[in-house]
Amino acid sequence: MLRPQSTSTRELLNLDGLWDFKVDFNGEGFNQNWASKALDTKLQAPVPASYNDLFTDTAIRNHVGWVFYQRTVRVPRGFAGERINVRVDSATHEGIVFVDGTEVARHVGGYMPFSADITDHVKAGEEFNLTIAVNNILTNETIPPGRIAVGDNGVKQQTYLHDFYNYAGLARSIWIFSVPAVHVQDVTVKTGFDGSTGKVAYEVATSTAAEVRVTLIDEDGKQVATGTGATGELTVANVKLWQPGAAYLYELKIEALVGGQVADEYLLNVGVRTVEVRGNQFLINNEPFYFTGFGMHEDHVVKGKGHDNSFLVNDFELLKWVGANSFRTSHYPYAEEVMDYADRHGIVIIDETAAVGLNQNFSGMFGGPKLPTFGPETGNEKTQASLLQAVRELIQRDKNHPSVVLWSITNEAETGIQEAVDFFKPAFDLARELDSRPVTYINVMTEPFGRCMVAPLADVICLNRYWGWYEDHSDLENAAIHFEAELKGWTEKYSVPFIITEYGADTLAGGHSIHNLPWSEEYQTAYLDMSHGVFDKFPAVVGEHVWNFADFQTKPGIFRVLGNKKGAFTRDRQPKAAAHTLRSRWTTLNNRKPSAK
Ligand code: BDP
C-alpha cells in the first residue's frame, strides 16, 4: 500500500486535529446509527492520539468495545474530476469508516493503514460527515491475541498476554487524497551493487494499462538513470550506498503515461544497499554489521501510542546520542513517519508484526485460565489467517524501506511443540515468498535451544534473555555463568547469526545502592556490563538490543510499578546511568563487534 502524497498529479489533505468523540458504553452506536448524524457528545479527542489517557474518567480508560470519532470534512475543490480516497494510517484494533453514515471501509489489525475510494460518496468543494468507529477488543483470533473476561461485577475486562498497555483509538494520521483515474498503484524496488555500479530493479503496478516511465534522481537533484516499462533495472554509475549511520537516498520518480501524456506521478525514496546472512554473520553492503540499540515502544505520556513528530525527532536524537545504530519495532509495526525518518537518518530496523503473546505459558502471570497455546479456543486457523494477513500487510507496507533489514514474525511465542511449527511455518514461507530479506522470530527464555522447534525456520535467531533479572535475580555472577552456557548451546547447535533482542533490568530512576541492589541504577549498569562481557565471547552474536529504550506504560493487573521500568531512559526521555554506560560502549563500536576489530 503506497503512502498518499502530494505531487503534480495528486492532492493530499491531512485531517489531524480535534474530532468529536463518543464512547459506546452500551453497545448501541451501530443500532442507533450514530454515524449518520452529528454525534451527541461534548467530548473531543485529538487525532492522532490514543484516547485512554486523555480523560479523567476512569470508565473511558477501561472501556472495552467501540468508540466513535467524527468530524466534517470539506473536499478541496482541486479534487474535482479525480478519484477521491480516505486513508486511515491505523485504527487500533479495528476500524470502520463511514461517509455520511454509509460504511466505506473496514479493517482489523491495529497497526496497519487502510483506505477506501469514496469518489461516489462525496463532491469536490462540498462537506461530508466522516465517522470512524474504533474497537479495542482483542480475541483469540486477532493479532495480538487477547480474551474478554466478565468479572463477578458483570463488567467486561480485556486480558492479553503481553505487558505493554492496550492503548486504542486513532493513534496515527487520517487523510483524504486524490489520484487520477489512471494511477500508480504499487511499486517494488530491489537494490544491489557491483563495485561502484548500483542497481535498482523496479516493478510498477498501475490501476489500468498505462505506459510507465521511471527516473532516478540523486540528492543534488541530478538525474542519474531512466527507464521505461512496468518492470526493469536501472544502473547507477558511481553509486552512493545507503549505509547505517550514513544514509543516502535517491528519489525514484514513477510516471504513468497515457498517449504520451503524464497521467500520474509518484515519488519514492530509494536507498541502494544489500542485506545478506552469510554463515554466522549479518552483512549490510557486504560488511559485517553489529546491531546496537533497543527494543522500543510507541509510548508517551498523555498521547499513549499517538504519533508525534517532536517525539520522533527527539527519540532518534537520543538513539544517535547513545550510539544506537538500530532498533526493533517491538511489538508491532510503527508509524510510517518513523520508517521514513529511519531511512533518512540511517537507522537500521528489525520490523516486527504485532504477533506478541501467542504463549499461554504466561497466563499465570497475566491472569486468565491456562489453556493450550494452539487450539480451538486459542491459536486456531483464524488466528493463523490473521498472522498471515499481518505478515502480508507489513511487507506490503514496508518493503521499500532501506532501513528495514530483517522481518520478525512473532515475539516470545510458545515454540517447543509441533503445533508451533505448523502454526508459524506458513508465516515464514509467506515472508520469503513476498520479499528477499532474512526472516527471524524472537525466542523466549522458556524455549531454550534443546526445546525450541521454530529456530530451524529462521535465518537469524533472536533471543530475549533475562539472566540476572527473571533468572538469577540479583546474582550477576551466576547469571553470567548461565548466560554463557546457554549461548554456547545455541551457537553450537545453529550456524546462524544471533541477536540478543532483549536483555534488561527494571530500574527506578534515582534509585541507588552501594550493594548493586536490583532496581537501583547501579544494578542496571552492572547487569549490562555482565551481559556485554558474555556477548563479546561469541562471534555469532551479531547484535545487542537492550530492553527497553524508555520506561513505558503497562497493562493493569500485572505486577509492575506504574509501568515497565527497564528503560535506559525514563518515560520522559531522561537518561538513567545505564544510558551513559551504553553510550560509552556503543559510540566506540562503530557497527562492529569489539572482537571483530
Ligand atoms: C519480554 C517481552 C517484553 C516485556 C519484557 C519484560 O518480550 O514485551 O516487556 O519481557 O518483562 O517477555 O520487561
CSV table of C-alpha atoms in Angstrom, one decimal, residues 76-369:
chain,number,residue,atom,x,y,z
A,76,PRO,CA,-11.0,20.7,-1.6
A,77,ARG,CA,-12.2,22.0,-5.0
A,78,GLY,CA,-9.0,20.8,-6.6
A,79,PHE,CA,-10.0,17.2,-6.1
A,80,ALA,CA,-12.7,17.6,-8.8
A,81,GLY,CA,-12.6,15.0,-11.5
A,82,GLU,CA,-10.1,12.8,-9.6
A,83,ARG,CA,-10.6,9.6,-7.6
A,84,ILE,CA,-11.1,10.6,-4.0
A,85,ASN,CA,-9.9,8.4,-1.2
A,86,VAL,CA,-9.9,8.3,2.6
A,87,ARG,CA,-6.9,6.8,4.4
A,88,VAL,CA,-6.6,5.7,8.0
A,89,ASP,CA,-2.9,5.2,9.0
A,90,SER,CA,-4.1,3.0,11.8
A,91,ALA,CA,-7.2,2.3,13.9
A,92,THR,CA,-6.4,0.2,17.0
A,93,HIS,CA,-7.5,-2.6,16.7
A,94,GLU,CA,-10.5,-2.5,14.3
A,95,GLY,CA,-11.8,0.5,12.3
A,96,ILE,CA,-15.0,1.1,10.4
A,97,VAL,CA,-15.1,4.2,8.2
A,98,PHE,CA,-18.5,5.9,7.4
A,99,VAL,CA,-19.1,8.7,4.9
A,100,ASP,CA,-22.4,10.4,5.7
A,101,GLY,CA,-23.5,7.3,7.5
A,102,THR,CA,-22.5,4.8,4.7
A,103,GLU,CA,-19.8,2.3,5.5
A,104,VAL,CA,-16.9,2.7,3.1
A,105,ALA,CA,-14.1,0.7,4.7
A,106,ARG,CA,-13.4,-1.8,7.5
A,107,HIS,CA,-10.1,-3.2,8.7
A,108,VAL,CA,-9.0,-5.4,11.6
A,109,GLY,CA,-5.4,-5.2,12.7
A,110,GLY,CA,-4.5,-2.1,14.8
A,111,TYR,CA,-1.1,-1.1,13.4
A,112,MET,CA,-1.7,-1.0,9.6
A,113,PRO,CA,-3.1,1.5,7.2
A,114,PHE,CA,-6.2,1.0,5.1
A,115,SER,CA,-8.0,3.2,2.6
A,116,ALA,CA,-11.2,3.4,0.5
A,117,ASP,CA,-12.2,5.1,-2.7
A,118,ILE,CA,-15.1,7.4,-1.7
A,119,THR,CA,-15.5,9.2,-5.1
A,120,ASP,CA,-19.1,8.1,-5.4
A,121,HIS,CA,-20.0,9.4,-1.9
A,122,VAL,CA,-18.5,12.9,-1.9
A,123,LYS,CA,-18.2,16.0,-4.1
A,124,ALA,CA,-15.3,18.3,-4.5
A,125,GLY,CA,-15.9,21.6,-2.8
A,126,GLU,CA,-18.6,20.2,-0.5
A,127,GLU,CA,-18.7,18.9,3.0
A,128,PHE,CA,-19.3,15.4,4.3
A,129,ASN,CA,-19.5,13.8,7.7
A,130,LEU,CA,-16.6,11.4,8.4
A,131,THR,CA,-17.1,9.0,11.2
A,132,ILE,CA,-14.6,6.3,12.3
A,133,ALA,CA,-15.7,3.7,14.8
A,134,VAL,CA,-12.8,2.1,16.5
A,135,ASN,CA,-12.8,-1.1,18.6
A,136,ASN,CA,-10.1,-2.0,21.1
A,137,ILE,CA,-11.1,-5.7,21.7
A,138,LEU,CA,-8.5,-8.4,21.3
A,139,THR,CA,-9.7,-12.0,20.9
A,140,ASN,CA,-8.1,-15.3,20.3
A,141,GLU,CA,-8.5,-14.6,16.6
A,142,THR,CA,-6.8,-11.2,16.5
A,143,ILE,CA,-3.1,-10.3,16.3
A,144,PRO,CA,-2.1,-9.7,19.0
A,145,PRO,CA,-4.5,-12.1,20.7
A,146,GLY,CA,-6.4,-11.5,23.9
A,147,ARG,CA,-9.5,-12.6,25.7
A,148,ILE,CA,-12.6,-10.9,27.1
A,149,ALA,CA,-13.4,-11.9,30.7
A,150,VAL,CA,-16.5,-10.7,32.6
A,151,GLY,CA,-15.9,-10.1,36.3
A,152,ASP,CA,-18.3,-11.1,39.1
A,153,ASN,CA,-19.4,-7.4,39.0
A,154,GLY,CA,-20.6,-8.0,35.4
A,155,VAL,CA,-18.0,-5.7,33.9
A,156,LYS,CA,-16.1,-6.7,30.8
A,157,GLN,CA,-12.4,-6.8,31.1
A,158,GLN,CA,-9.8,-7.2,28.4
A,159,THR,CA,-7.0,-9.6,29.1
A,160,TYR,CA,-3.9,-10.2,27.0
A,161,LEU,CA,-0.6,-11.9,27.3
A,162,HIS,CA,1.8,-9.0,26.7
A,163,ASP,CA,2.8,-6.4,29.3
A,164,PHE,CA,2.5,-3.2,27.3
A,165,TYR,CA,-0.8,-1.3,27.8
A,166,ASN,CA,-3.5,-1.9,25.2
A,167,TYR,CA,-3.7,1.7,24.0
A,168,ALA,CA,-6.5,2.3,21.5
A,169,GLY,CA,-8.0,4.8,19.1
A,170,LEU,CA,-6.7,6.8,16.2
A,171,ALA,CA,-3.1,7.0,17.0
A,172,ARG,CA,-1.9,7.9,13.6
A,173,SER,CA,-3.0,10.4,10.9
A,174,ILE,CA,-6.1,10.4,8.8
A,175,TRP,CA,-6.1,11.8,5.3
A,176,ILE,CA,-8.2,12.3,2.2
A,177,PHE,CA,-6.3,12.3,-1.1
A,178,SER,CA,-6.9,12.3,-4.8
A,179,VAL,CA,-5.4,10.2,-7.5
A,180,PRO,CA,-6.0,10.4,-11.2
A,181,ALA,CA,-8.2,7.6,-12.7
A,182,VAL,CA,-5.1,6.1,-14.2
A,183,HIS,CA,-2.6,6.0,-11.4
A,184,VAL,CA,0.4,4.2,-10.0
A,185,GLN,CA,-1.0,1.6,-7.6
A,186,ASP,CA,2.1,0.0,-6.3
A,187,VAL,CA,5.9,-0.1,-6.7
A,188,THR,CA,8.5,-2.5,-5.5
A,189,VAL,CA,12.2,-1.8,-5.6
A,190,LYS,CA,15.1,-4.2,-5.0
A,191,THR,CA,18.6,-2.8,-4.9
A,192,GLY,CA,22.1,-4.1,-5.3
A,193,PHE,CA,25.5,-3.1,-6.5
A,194,ASP,CA,28.5,-4.4,-8.3
A,195,GLY,CA,31.7,-2.5,-7.5
A,196,SER,CA,30.8,1.2,-8.0
A,197,THR,CA,27.7,0.4,-10.1
A,198,GLY,CA,24.4,0.4,-8.3
A,199,LYS,CA,21.3,-1.5,-9.5
A,200,VAL,CA,17.7,-0.6,-8.8
A,201,ALA,CA,15.3,-3.2,-10.0
A,202,TYR,CA,11.7,-1.9,-10.1
A,203,GLU,CA,8.2,-3.2,-10.6
A,204,VAL,CA,5.3,-0.9,-11.0
A,205,ALA,CA,1.6,-1.7,-11.0
A,206,THR,CA,-0.9,0.8,-12.4
A,207,SER,CA,-4.7,0.9,-11.9
A,208,THR,CA,-5.3,0.3,-15.6
A,209,ALA,CA,-3.0,-0.3,-18.5
A,210,ALA,CA,-0.5,2.6,-18.9
A,211,GLU,CA,3.0,3.2,-20.0
A,212,VAL,CA,5.5,3.6,-17.2
A,213,ARG,CA,8.5,5.8,-17.1
A,214,VAL,CA,10.9,6.0,-14.1
A,215,THR,CA,13.6,8.5,-13.3
A,216,LEU,CA,16.2,8.1,-10.6
A,217,ILE,CA,17.4,11.4,-9.1
A,218,ASP,CA,20.3,11.9,-6.7
A,219,GLU,CA,20.4,14.1,-3.6
A,220,ASP,CA,21.7,17.0,-5.7
A,221,GLY,CA,18.6,16.8,-7.9
A,222,LYS,CA,20.6,15.3,-10.8
A,223,GLN,CA,19.0,12.6,-12.9
A,224,VAL,CA,21.2,9.5,-12.8
A,225,ALA,CA,19.1,6.9,-14.6
A,226,THR,CA,15.9,6.5,-16.5
A,227,GLY,CA,13.8,3.5,-17.7
A,228,THR,CA,10.6,2.7,-19.4
A,229,GLY,CA,8.2,-0.2,-18.9
A,230,ALA,CA,6.4,-1.6,-15.8
A,231,THR,CA,9.5,-3.6,-14.8
A,232,GLY,CA,13.1,-3.0,-15.3
A,233,GLU,CA,16.5,-2.5,-13.8
A,234,LEU,CA,18.3,0.9,-13.6
A,235,THR,CA,22.1,1.1,-13.4
A,236,VAL,CA,23.7,3.9,-11.4
A,237,ALA,CA,27.3,4.7,-12.0
A,238,ASN,CA,29.4,5.8,-9.0
A,239,VAL,CA,26.6,4.8,-6.7
A,240,LYS,CA,26.3,6.3,-3.3
A,241,LEU,CA,25.2,3.5,-0.9
A,242,TRP,CA,22.7,3.7,1.9
A,243,GLN,CA,24.9,2.9,4.9
A,244,PRO,CA,23.9,2.5,8.5
A,245,GLY,CA,24.7,5.9,10.1
A,246,ALA,CA,25.3,7.4,6.7
A,247,ALA,CA,22.1,7.3,4.7
A,248,TYR,CA,22.0,8.3,1.1
A,249,LEU,CA,18.6,8.4,-0.6
A,250,TYR,CA,17.8,8.7,-4.3
A,251,GLU,CA,14.4,9.7,-5.4
A,252,LEU,CA,12.6,7.4,-7.9
A,253,LYS,CA,10.0,9.3,-9.9
A,254,ILE,CA,7.4,7.0,-11.3
A,255,GLU,CA,5.2,8.2,-14.0
A,256,ALA,CA,2.1,6.5,-15.6
A,257,LEU,CA,1.6,7.8,-19.1
A,258,VAL,CA,-1.4,7.6,-21.4
A,259,GLY,CA,-0.9,8.5,-25.0
A,260,GLY,CA,2.5,10.0,-24.1
A,261,GLN,CA,1.0,12.4,-21.5
A,262,VAL,CA,1.8,12.1,-17.8
A,263,ALA,CA,-1.4,10.9,-16.0
A,264,ASP,CA,0.2,10.3,-12.6
A,265,GLU,CA,3.4,10.9,-10.8
A,266,TYR,CA,4.6,9.2,-7.6
A,267,LEU,CA,7.8,9.7,-5.8
A,268,LEU,CA,9.7,7.0,-3.8
A,269,ASN,CA,12.9,7.3,-1.7
A,270,VAL,CA,15.3,4.6,-2.6
A,271,GLY,CA,18.4,3.6,-0.6
A,272,VAL,CA,20.8,1.3,-2.5
A,273,ARG,CA,22.1,-1.3,-0.2
A,274,THR,CA,22.2,-5.1,0.2
A,275,VAL,CA,21.4,-7.3,3.2
A,276,GLU,CA,22.7,-10.9,3.5
A,277,VAL,CA,23.1,-13.6,6.1
A,278,ARG,CA,26.4,-15.5,5.5
A,279,GLY,CA,27.3,-18.2,8.0
A,280,ASN,CA,27.0,-16.5,11.3
A,281,GLN,CA,27.5,-13.0,10.0
A,282,PHE,CA,24.9,-10.4,9.2
A,283,LEU,CA,26.1,-8.4,6.2
A,284,ILE,CA,24.9,-4.9,5.1
A,285,ASN,CA,26.6,-3.9,1.9
A,286,ASN,CA,28.9,-7.0,2.3
A,287,GLU,CA,30.2,-5.7,5.6
A,288,PRO,CA,29.6,-7.5,8.9
A,289,PHE,CA,27.0,-5.4,10.8
A,290,TYR,CA,26.7,-5.4,14.6
A,291,PHE,CA,23.3,-4.2,15.9
A,292,THR,CA,23.4,-1.8,18.8
A,293,GLY,CA,20.2,-0.4,20.1
A,294,PHE,CA,16.9,-1.2,21.7
A,295,GLY,CA,13.5,-2.8,21.6
A,296,MET,CA,11.3,0.2,21.7
A,297,HIS,CA,7.6,1.1,22.1
A,298,GLU,CA,5.4,3.8,20.7
A,299,ASP,CA,4.6,5.2,24.2
A,300,HIS,CA,4.4,8.6,25.7
A,301,VAL,CA,2.5,10.4,28.5
A,302,VAL,CA,-1.0,11.6,27.6
A,303,LYS,CA,-0.8,10.5,23.9
A,304,GLY,CA,-0.1,6.8,24.5
A,305,LYS,CA,0.8,5.4,21.1
A,306,GLY,CA,-0.2,8.7,19.4
A,307,HIS,CA,2.4,9.5,16.7
A,308,ASP,CA,4.1,12.9,17.3
A,309,ASN,CA,6.9,14.3,15.2
A,310,SER,CA,8.5,16.1,18.1
A,311,PHE,CA,8.9,12.8,20.0
A,312,LEU,CA,10.0,11.1,16.8
A,313,VAL,CA,12.9,13.5,16.3
A,314,ASN,CA,13.8,13.5,20.0
A,315,ASP,CA,13.8,9.7,20.2
A,316,PHE,CA,16.1,9.5,17.2
A,317,GLU,CA,18.4,12.2,18.6
A,318,LEU,CA,18.7,10.1,21.8
A,319,LEU,CA,19.4,6.9,19.7
A,320,LYS,CA,22.2,8.8,18.0
A,321,TRP,CA,23.5,10.2,21.3
A,322,VAL,CA,23.6,6.8,22.9
A,323,GLY,CA,25.3,5.3,19.9
A,324,ALA,CA,22.4,3.0,18.8
A,325,ASN,CA,22.6,2.1,15.1
A,326,SER,CA,19.3,0.1,15.1
A,327,PHE,CA,16.1,-0.8,16.9
A,328,ARG,CA,13.3,-3.3,16.7
A,329,THR,CA,9.7,-2.3,16.2
A,330,SER,CA,8.7,-4.3,19.3
A,331,HIS,CA,5.9,-5.4,19.3
A,332,TYR,CA,4.0,-4.1,16.3
A,333,PRO,CA,4.7,-2.1,13.2
A,334,TYR,CA,5.4,1.6,13.9
A,335,ALA,CA,4.0,4.7,12.2
A,336,GLU,CA,5.2,5.2,8.6
A,337,GLU,CA,6.7,8.5,9.6
A,338,VAL,CA,9.1,6.5,11.8
A,339,MET,CA,10.1,4.3,8.9
A,340,ASP,CA,10.7,7.3,6.7
A,341,TYR,CA,12.8,9.0,9.3
A,342,ALA,CA,14.9,5.9,9.8
A,343,ASP,CA,15.5,5.7,6.1
A,344,ARG,CA,16.6,9.4,6.0
A,345,HIS,CA,18.9,9.1,9.1
A,346,GLY,CA,20.5,5.7,8.5
A,347,ILE,CA,19.0,3.8,11.4
A,348,VAL,CA,18.6,0.1,10.9
A,349,ILE,CA,15.3,-1.6,11.7
A,350,ILE,CA,14.1,-5.1,12.6
A,351,ASP,CA,10.5,-4.8,11.5
A,352,GLU,CA,8.1,-6.9,13.7
A,353,THR,CA,4.4,-7.9,13.3
A,354,ALA,CA,2.0,-7.5,16.2
A,355,ALA,CA,2.1,-11.2,16.9
A,356,VAL,CA,3.0,-10.9,20.6
A,357,GLY,CA,1.5,-13.0,23.4
A,358,LEU,CA,1.0,-16.3,21.5
A,359,ASN,CA,2.1,-18.0,24.6
A,360,GLN,CA,-0.3,-19.4,27.2
A,361,ASN,CA,2.6,-20.3,29.5
A,362,PHE,CA,2.4,-16.7,30.6
A,363,SER,CA,-1.3,-16.8,31.5
A,364,GLY,CA,-0.4,-17.3,35.2
A,365,MET,CA,1.5,-14.0,35.2
A,366,PHE,CA,-1.0,-12.0,33.1
A,367,GLY,CA,-4.2,-13.5,34.6
A,368,GLY,CA,-6.5,-15.9,32.8
A,369,PRO,CA,-7.1,-19.6,32.5
